[in-house]
PDB file of C-alpha atoms in Angstrom:
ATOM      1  CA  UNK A  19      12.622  15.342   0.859  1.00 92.00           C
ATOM      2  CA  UNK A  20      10.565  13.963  -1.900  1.00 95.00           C
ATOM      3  CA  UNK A  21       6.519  14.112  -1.793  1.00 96.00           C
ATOM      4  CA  UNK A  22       3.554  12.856  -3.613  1.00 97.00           C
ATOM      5  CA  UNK A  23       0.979  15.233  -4.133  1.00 97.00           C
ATOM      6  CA  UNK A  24      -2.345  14.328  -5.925  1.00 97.00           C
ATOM      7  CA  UNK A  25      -5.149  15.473  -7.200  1.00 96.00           C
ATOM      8  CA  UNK A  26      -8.286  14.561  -9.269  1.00 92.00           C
ATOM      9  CA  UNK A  27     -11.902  15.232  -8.632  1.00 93.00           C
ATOM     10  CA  UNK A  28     -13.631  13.657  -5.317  1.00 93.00           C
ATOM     11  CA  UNK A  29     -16.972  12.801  -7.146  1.00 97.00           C
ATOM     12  CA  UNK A  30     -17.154  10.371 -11.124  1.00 97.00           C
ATOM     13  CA  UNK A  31     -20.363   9.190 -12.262  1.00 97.00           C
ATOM     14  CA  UNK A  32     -21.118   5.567 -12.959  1.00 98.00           C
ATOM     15  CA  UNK A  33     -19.903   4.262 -15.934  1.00 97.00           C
ATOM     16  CA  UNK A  34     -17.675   7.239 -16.622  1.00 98.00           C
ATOM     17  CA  UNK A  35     -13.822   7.533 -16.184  1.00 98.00           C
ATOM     18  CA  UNK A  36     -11.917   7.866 -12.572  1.00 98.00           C
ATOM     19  CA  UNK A  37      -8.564  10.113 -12.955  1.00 97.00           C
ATOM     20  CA  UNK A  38      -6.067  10.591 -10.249  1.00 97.00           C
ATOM     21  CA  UNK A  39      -2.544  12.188 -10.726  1.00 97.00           C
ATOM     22  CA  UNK A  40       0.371  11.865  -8.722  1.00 97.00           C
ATOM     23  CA  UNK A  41       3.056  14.570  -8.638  1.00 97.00           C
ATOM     24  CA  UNK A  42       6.121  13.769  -7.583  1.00 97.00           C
ATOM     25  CA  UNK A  43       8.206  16.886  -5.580  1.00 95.00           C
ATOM     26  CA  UNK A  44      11.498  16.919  -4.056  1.00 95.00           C
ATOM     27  CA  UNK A  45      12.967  14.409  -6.629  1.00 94.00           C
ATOM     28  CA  UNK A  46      12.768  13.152 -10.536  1.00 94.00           C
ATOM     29  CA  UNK A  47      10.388  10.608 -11.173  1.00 95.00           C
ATOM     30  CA  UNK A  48      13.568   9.061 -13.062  1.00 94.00           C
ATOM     31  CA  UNK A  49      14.953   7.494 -10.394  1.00 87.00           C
ATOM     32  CA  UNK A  50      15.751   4.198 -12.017  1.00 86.00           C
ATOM     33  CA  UNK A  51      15.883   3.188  -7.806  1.00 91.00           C
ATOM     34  CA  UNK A  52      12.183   3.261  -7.517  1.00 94.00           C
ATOM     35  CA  UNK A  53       8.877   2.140  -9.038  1.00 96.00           C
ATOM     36  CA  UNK A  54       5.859   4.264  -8.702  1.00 97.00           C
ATOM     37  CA  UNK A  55       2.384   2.623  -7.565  1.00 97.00           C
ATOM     38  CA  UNK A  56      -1.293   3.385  -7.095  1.00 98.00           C
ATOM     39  CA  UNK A  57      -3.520   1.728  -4.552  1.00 98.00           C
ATOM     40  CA  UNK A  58      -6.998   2.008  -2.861  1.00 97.00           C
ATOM     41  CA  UNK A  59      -8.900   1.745   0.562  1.00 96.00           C
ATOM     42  CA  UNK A  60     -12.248   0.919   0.957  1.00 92.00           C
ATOM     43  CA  UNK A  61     -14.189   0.047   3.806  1.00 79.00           C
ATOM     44  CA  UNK A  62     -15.864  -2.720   2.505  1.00 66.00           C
ATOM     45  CA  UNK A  63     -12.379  -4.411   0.767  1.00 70.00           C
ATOM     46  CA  UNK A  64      -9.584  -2.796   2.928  1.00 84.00           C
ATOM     47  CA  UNK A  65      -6.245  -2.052   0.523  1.00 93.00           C
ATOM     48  CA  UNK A  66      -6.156  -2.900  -2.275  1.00 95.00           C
ATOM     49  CA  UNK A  67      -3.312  -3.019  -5.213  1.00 97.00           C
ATOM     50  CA  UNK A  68      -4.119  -1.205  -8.125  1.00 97.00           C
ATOM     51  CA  UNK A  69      -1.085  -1.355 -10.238  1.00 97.00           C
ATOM     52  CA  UNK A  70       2.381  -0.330 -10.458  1.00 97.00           C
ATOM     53  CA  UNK A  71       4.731   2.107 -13.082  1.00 96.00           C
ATOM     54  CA  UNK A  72       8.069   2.589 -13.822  1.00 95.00           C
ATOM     55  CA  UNK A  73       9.410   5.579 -15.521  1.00 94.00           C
ATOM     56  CA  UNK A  74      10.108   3.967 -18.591  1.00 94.00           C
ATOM     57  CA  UNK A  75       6.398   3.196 -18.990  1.00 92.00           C
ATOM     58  CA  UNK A  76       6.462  -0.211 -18.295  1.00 95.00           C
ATOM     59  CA  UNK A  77       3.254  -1.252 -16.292  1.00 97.00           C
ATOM     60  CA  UNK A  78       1.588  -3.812 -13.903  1.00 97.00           C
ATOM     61  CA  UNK A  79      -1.845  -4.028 -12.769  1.00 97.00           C
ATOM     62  CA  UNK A  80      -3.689  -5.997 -10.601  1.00 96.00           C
ATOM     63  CA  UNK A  81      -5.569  -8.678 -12.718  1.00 94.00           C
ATOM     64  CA  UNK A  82      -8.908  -7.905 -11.370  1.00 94.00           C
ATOM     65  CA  UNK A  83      -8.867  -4.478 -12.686  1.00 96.00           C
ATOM     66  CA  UNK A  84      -6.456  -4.586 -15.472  1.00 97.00           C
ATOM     67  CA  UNK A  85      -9.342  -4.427 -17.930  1.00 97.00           C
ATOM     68  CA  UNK A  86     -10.338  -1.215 -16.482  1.00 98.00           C
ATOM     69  CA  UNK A  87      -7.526   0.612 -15.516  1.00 98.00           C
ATOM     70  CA  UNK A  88      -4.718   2.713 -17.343  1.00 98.00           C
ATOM     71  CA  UNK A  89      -1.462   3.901 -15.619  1.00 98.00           C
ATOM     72  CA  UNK A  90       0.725   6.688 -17.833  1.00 97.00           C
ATOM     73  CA  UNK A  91       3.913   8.652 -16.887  1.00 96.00           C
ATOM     74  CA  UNK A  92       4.779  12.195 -17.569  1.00 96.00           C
ATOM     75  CA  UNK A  93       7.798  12.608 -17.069  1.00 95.00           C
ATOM     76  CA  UNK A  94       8.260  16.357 -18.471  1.00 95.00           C
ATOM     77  CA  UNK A  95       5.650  17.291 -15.786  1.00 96.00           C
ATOM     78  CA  UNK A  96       7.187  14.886 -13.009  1.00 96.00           C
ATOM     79  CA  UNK A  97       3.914  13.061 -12.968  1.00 97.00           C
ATOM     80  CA  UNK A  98       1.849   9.914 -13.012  1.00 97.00           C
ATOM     81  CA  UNK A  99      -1.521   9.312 -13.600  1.00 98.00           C
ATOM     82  CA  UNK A 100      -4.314   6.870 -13.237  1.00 98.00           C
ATOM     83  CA  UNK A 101      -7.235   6.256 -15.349  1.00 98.00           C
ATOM     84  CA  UNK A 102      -9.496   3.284 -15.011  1.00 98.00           C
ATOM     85  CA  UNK A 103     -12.481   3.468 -16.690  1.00 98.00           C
ATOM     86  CA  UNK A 104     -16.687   2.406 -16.526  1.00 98.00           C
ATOM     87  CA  UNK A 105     -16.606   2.860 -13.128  1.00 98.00           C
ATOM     88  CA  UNK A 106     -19.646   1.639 -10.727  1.00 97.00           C
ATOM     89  CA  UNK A 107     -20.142   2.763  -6.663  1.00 95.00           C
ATOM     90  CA  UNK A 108     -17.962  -0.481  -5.945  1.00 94.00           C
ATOM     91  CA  UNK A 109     -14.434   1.856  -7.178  1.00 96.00           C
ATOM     92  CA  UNK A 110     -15.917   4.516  -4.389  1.00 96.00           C
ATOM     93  CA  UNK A 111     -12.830   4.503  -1.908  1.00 97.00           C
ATOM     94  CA  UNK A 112      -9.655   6.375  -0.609  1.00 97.00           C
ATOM     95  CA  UNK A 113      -7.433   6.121  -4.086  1.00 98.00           C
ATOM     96  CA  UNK A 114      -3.438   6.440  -3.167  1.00 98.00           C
ATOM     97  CA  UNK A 115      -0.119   7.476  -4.732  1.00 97.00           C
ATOM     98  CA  UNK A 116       2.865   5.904  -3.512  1.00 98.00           C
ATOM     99  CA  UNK A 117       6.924   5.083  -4.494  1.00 97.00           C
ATOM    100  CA  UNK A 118       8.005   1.467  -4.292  1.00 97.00           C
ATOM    101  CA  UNK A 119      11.619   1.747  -1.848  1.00 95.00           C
ATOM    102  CA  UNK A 120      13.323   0.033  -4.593  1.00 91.00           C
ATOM    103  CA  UNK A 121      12.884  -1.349  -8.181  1.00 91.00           C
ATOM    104  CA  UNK A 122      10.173  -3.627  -8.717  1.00 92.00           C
ATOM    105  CA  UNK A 123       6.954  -4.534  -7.900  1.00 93.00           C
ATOM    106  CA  UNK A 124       8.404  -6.691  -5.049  1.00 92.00           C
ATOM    107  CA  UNK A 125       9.325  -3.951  -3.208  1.00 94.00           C
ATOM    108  CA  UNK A 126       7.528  -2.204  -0.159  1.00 96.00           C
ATOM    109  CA  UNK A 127       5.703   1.230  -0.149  1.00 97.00           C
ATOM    110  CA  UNK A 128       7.774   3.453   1.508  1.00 97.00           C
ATOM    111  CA  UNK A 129       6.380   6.971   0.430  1.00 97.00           C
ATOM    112  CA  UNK A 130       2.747   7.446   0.217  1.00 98.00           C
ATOM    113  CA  UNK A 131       0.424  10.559  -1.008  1.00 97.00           C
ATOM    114  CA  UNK A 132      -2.254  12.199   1.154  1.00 97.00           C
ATOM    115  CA  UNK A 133      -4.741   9.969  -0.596  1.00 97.00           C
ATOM    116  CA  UNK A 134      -8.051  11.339  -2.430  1.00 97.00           C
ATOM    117  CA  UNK A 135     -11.177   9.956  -1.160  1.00 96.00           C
ATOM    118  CA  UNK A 136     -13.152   9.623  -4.457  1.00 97.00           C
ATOM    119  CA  UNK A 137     -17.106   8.685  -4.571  1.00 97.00           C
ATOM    120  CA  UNK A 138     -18.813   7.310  -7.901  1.00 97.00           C
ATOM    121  CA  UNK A 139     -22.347   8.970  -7.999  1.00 96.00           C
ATOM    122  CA  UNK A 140     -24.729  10.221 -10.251  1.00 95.00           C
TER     123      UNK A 140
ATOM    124  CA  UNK B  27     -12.682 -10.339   0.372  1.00 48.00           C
ATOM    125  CA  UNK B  28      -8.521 -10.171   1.075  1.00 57.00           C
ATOM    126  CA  UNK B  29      -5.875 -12.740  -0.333  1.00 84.00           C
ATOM    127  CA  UNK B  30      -4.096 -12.632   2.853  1.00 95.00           C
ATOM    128  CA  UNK B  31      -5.859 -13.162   5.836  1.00 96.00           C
ATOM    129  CA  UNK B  32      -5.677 -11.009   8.966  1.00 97.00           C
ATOM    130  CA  UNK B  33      -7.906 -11.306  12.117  1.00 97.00           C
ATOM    131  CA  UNK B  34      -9.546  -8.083  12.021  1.00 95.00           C
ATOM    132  CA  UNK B  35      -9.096  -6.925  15.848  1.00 97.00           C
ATOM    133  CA  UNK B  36      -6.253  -7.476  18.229  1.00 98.00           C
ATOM    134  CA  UNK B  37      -5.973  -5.907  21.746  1.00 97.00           C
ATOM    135  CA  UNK B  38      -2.945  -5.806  24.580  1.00 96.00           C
ATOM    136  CA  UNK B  39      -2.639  -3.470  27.813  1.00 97.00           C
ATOM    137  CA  UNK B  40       0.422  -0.707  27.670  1.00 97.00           C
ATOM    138  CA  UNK B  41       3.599  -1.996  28.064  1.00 97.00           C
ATOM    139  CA  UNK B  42       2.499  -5.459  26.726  1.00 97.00           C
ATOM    140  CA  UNK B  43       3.439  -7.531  23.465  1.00 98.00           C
ATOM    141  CA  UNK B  44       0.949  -8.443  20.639  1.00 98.00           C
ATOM    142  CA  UNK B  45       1.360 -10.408  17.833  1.00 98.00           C
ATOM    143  CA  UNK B  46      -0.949 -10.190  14.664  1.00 98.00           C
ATOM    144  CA  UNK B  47      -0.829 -12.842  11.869  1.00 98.00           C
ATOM    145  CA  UNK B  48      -1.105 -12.808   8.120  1.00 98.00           C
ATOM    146  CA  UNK B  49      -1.912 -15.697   6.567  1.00 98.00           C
ATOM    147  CA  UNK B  50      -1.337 -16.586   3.185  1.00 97.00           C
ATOM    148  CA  UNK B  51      -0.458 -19.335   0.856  1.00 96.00           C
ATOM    149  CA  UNK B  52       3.207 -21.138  -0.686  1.00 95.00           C
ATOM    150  CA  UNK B  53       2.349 -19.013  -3.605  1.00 94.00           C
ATOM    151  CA  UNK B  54       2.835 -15.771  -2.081  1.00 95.00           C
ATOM    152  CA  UNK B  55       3.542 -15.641   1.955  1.00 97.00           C
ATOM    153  CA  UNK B  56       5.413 -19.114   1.709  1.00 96.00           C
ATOM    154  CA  UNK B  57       7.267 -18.429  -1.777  1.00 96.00           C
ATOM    155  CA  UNK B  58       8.840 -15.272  -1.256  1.00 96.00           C
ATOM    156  CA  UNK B  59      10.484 -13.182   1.320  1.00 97.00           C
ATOM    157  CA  UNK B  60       8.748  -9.599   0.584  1.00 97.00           C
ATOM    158  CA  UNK B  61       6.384  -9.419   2.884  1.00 98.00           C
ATOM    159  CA  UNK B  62       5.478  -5.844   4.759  1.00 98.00           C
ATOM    160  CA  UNK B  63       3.739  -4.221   7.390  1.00 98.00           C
ATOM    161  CA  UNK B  64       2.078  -1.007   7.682  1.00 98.00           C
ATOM    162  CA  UNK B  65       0.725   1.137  10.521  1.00 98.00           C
ATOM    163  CA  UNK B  66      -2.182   3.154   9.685  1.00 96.00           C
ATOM    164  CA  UNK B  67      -3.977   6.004  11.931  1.00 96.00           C
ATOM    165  CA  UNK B  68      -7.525   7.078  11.302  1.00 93.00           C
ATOM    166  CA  UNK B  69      -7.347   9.788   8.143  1.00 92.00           C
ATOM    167  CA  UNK B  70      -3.888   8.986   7.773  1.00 95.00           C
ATOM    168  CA  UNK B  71      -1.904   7.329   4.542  1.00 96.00           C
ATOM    169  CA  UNK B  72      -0.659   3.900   5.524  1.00 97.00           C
ATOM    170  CA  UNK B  73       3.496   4.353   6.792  1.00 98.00           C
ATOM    171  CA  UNK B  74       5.944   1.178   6.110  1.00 98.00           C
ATOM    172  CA  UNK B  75       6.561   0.012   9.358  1.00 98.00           C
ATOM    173  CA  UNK B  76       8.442  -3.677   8.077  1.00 98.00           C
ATOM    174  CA  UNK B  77       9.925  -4.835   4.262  1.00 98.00           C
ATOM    175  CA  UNK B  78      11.297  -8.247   3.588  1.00 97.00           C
ATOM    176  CA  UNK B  79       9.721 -10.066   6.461  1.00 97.00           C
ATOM    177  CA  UNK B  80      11.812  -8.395   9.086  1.00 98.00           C
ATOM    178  CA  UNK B  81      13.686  -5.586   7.943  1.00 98.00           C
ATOM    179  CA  UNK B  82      12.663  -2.211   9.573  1.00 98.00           C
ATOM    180  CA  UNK B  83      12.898   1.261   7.758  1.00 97.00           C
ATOM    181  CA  UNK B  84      15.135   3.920   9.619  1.00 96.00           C
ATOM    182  CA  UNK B  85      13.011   5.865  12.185  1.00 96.00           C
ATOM    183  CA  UNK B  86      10.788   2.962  13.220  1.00 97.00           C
ATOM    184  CA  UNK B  87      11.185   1.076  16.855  1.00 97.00           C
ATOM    185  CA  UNK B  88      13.086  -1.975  16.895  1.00 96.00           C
ATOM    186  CA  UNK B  89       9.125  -2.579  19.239  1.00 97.00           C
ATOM    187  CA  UNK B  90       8.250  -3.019  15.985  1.00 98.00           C
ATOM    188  CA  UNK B  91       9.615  -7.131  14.861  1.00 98.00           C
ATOM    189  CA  UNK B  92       8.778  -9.392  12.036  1.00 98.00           C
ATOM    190  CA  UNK B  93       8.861 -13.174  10.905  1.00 98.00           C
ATOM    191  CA  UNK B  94       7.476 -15.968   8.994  1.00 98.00           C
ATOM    192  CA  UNK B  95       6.929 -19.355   9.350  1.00 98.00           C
ATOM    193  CA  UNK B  96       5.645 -21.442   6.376  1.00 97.00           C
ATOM    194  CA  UNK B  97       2.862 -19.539   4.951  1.00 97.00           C
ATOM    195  CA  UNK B  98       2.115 -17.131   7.891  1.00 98.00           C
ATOM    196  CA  UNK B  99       4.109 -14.063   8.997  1.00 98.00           C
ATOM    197  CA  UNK B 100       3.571 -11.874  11.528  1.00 98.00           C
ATOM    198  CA  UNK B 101       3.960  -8.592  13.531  1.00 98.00           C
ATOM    199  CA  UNK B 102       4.627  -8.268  17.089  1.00 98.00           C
ATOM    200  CA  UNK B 103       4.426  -5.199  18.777  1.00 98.00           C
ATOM    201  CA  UNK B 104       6.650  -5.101  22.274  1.00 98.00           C
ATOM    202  CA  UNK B 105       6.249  -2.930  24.922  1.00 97.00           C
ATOM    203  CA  UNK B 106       2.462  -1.154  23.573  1.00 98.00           C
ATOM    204  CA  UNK B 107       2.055   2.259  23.682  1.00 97.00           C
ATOM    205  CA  UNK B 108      -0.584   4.537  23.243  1.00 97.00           C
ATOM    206  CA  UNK B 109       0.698   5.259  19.744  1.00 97.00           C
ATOM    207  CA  UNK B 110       0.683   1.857  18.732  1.00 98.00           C
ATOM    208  CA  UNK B 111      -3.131   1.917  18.710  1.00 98.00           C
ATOM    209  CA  UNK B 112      -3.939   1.541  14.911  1.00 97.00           C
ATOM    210  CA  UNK B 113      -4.697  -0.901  11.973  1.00 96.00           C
ATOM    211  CA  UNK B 114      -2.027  -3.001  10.520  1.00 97.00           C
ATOM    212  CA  UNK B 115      -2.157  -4.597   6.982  1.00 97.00           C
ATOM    213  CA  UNK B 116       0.587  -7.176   5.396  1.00 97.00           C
ATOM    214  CA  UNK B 117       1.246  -7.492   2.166  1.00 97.00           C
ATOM    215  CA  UNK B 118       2.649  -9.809   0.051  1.00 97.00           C
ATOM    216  CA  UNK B 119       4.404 -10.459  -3.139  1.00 96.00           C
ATOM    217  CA  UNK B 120       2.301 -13.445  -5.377  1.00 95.00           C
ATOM    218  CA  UNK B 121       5.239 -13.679  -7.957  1.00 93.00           C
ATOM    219  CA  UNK B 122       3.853 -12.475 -11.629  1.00 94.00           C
ATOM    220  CA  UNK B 123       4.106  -8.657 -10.773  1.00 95.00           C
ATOM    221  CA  UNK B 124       1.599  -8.878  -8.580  1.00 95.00           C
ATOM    222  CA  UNK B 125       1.422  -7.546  -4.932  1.00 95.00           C
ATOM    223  CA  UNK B 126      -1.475  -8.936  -2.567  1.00 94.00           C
ATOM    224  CA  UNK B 127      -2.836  -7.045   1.006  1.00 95.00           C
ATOM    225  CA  UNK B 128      -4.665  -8.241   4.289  1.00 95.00           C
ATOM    226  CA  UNK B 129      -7.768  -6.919   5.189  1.00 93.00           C
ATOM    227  CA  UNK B 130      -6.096  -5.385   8.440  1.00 95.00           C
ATOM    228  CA  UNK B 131      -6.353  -5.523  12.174  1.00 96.00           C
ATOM    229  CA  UNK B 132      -7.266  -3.357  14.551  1.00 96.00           C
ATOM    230  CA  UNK B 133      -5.092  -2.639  17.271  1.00 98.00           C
ATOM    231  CA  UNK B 134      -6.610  -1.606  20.649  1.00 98.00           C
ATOM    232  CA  UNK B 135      -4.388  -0.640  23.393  1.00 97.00           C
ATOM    233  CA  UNK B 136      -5.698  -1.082  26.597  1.00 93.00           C
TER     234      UNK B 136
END
């Protein structure tokens, strides 16, 4: 049964760099049947879209971050990972892995990773 | 502030139905058919509950029902239980590669 596990640190300071990577176990990341996504949860802004991957490297990103924010594949290590960048205390939220059931950024999240709650502090 | 637009509390007694709405716009509730549900418990991740505006994944209740009409779909939950107590959040495809979420609603069951 496939998983997403991820890790990354729980604390960034302002203005510096937020990473979060998503290992995918149980399966290849591959899978030409599924996209691969990361999304957050705040309190203040509820879920939020952060952008979407497909093996292949192609990308999509939510335009209200897309300045900021950097999704990569590794696909020797069965991983992706996120990067998005000058953060402030407004990125401080629940950050989440998850697979797209089916090709394309149309398609539902059906597989989801134990989420990292993630604080931006100095 | 959320693109679609959920109201953020909704309550039934066991054994009851509720319906929660999630209202969007021709550009993304209206335009397409790929809108979903999810069922989140406290400290949990979010679990696909709907796809595609009705479609349900296997292992979840056929309590559990879908639809749209114009630019508003909703969930309605049949016959509450105890587990149904949660928050809910749609989401919808806005064409472009890009996905949007509601802000969520509460479920209290009674």
């Amino acid at each position: 049964q496939m998983q997403l596990q991820q890790s990354g640190p729980g604390l960034v300071k302002p203005s510096e760099t937020l990473s979060l990577t998503c290992t995918v176990s149980g399966g290849t990341i591959r899978n030409s049947s599924h996209y691969w996504g990361c999304l957050r949860q705040s309190p203040g802004k509820g879920l939020e879209w952060i952008g979407t991957l497909y093996y292949s490297g192609t990308t999509f990103y939510n335009p209200s971050l897309k300045s900021r924010v950097i999704i990569s594949v590794d696909t020797s290590k069965n991983q992706f990972s996120l990067k998005l960048s000058s953060v402030t205390a407004a990125d401080s939220a629940v950050y989440y892995c998850a697979r797209h059931r089916a090709p394309g950024v149309v398609a539902a999240f059906d597989l989801w990773g134990q989420g990292t709650p993630v604080t931006v502090s100095s | 502030q959320s693109a679609l637009t959920q109201p953020p509390s909704a309550s039934g007694s066991r054994g009851q139905s509720v319906t929660i709405s999630c209202t969007g716009t021709s550009s993304d509730v209206g335009g397409f058919n790929h809108v979903s549900w999810y069922q989140q418990h406290p400290d949990n991740a979010p679990k696909l509950i709907i796809y595609e505006v009705t479609k349900r994944p296997s292992g979840v209740p056929d309590r559990f029902f879908g639809s749209k009409s114009g630019n508003t779909a909703s969930l309605t939950v049949s016959g509450l239980l105890p587990e149904d107590e949660a928050e809910y959040f749609c989401t919808s495809y806005a064409g472009n590669n890009v996905v949007f979420f509601g802000g969520g609603t509460k479920l209290t069951v009674l």
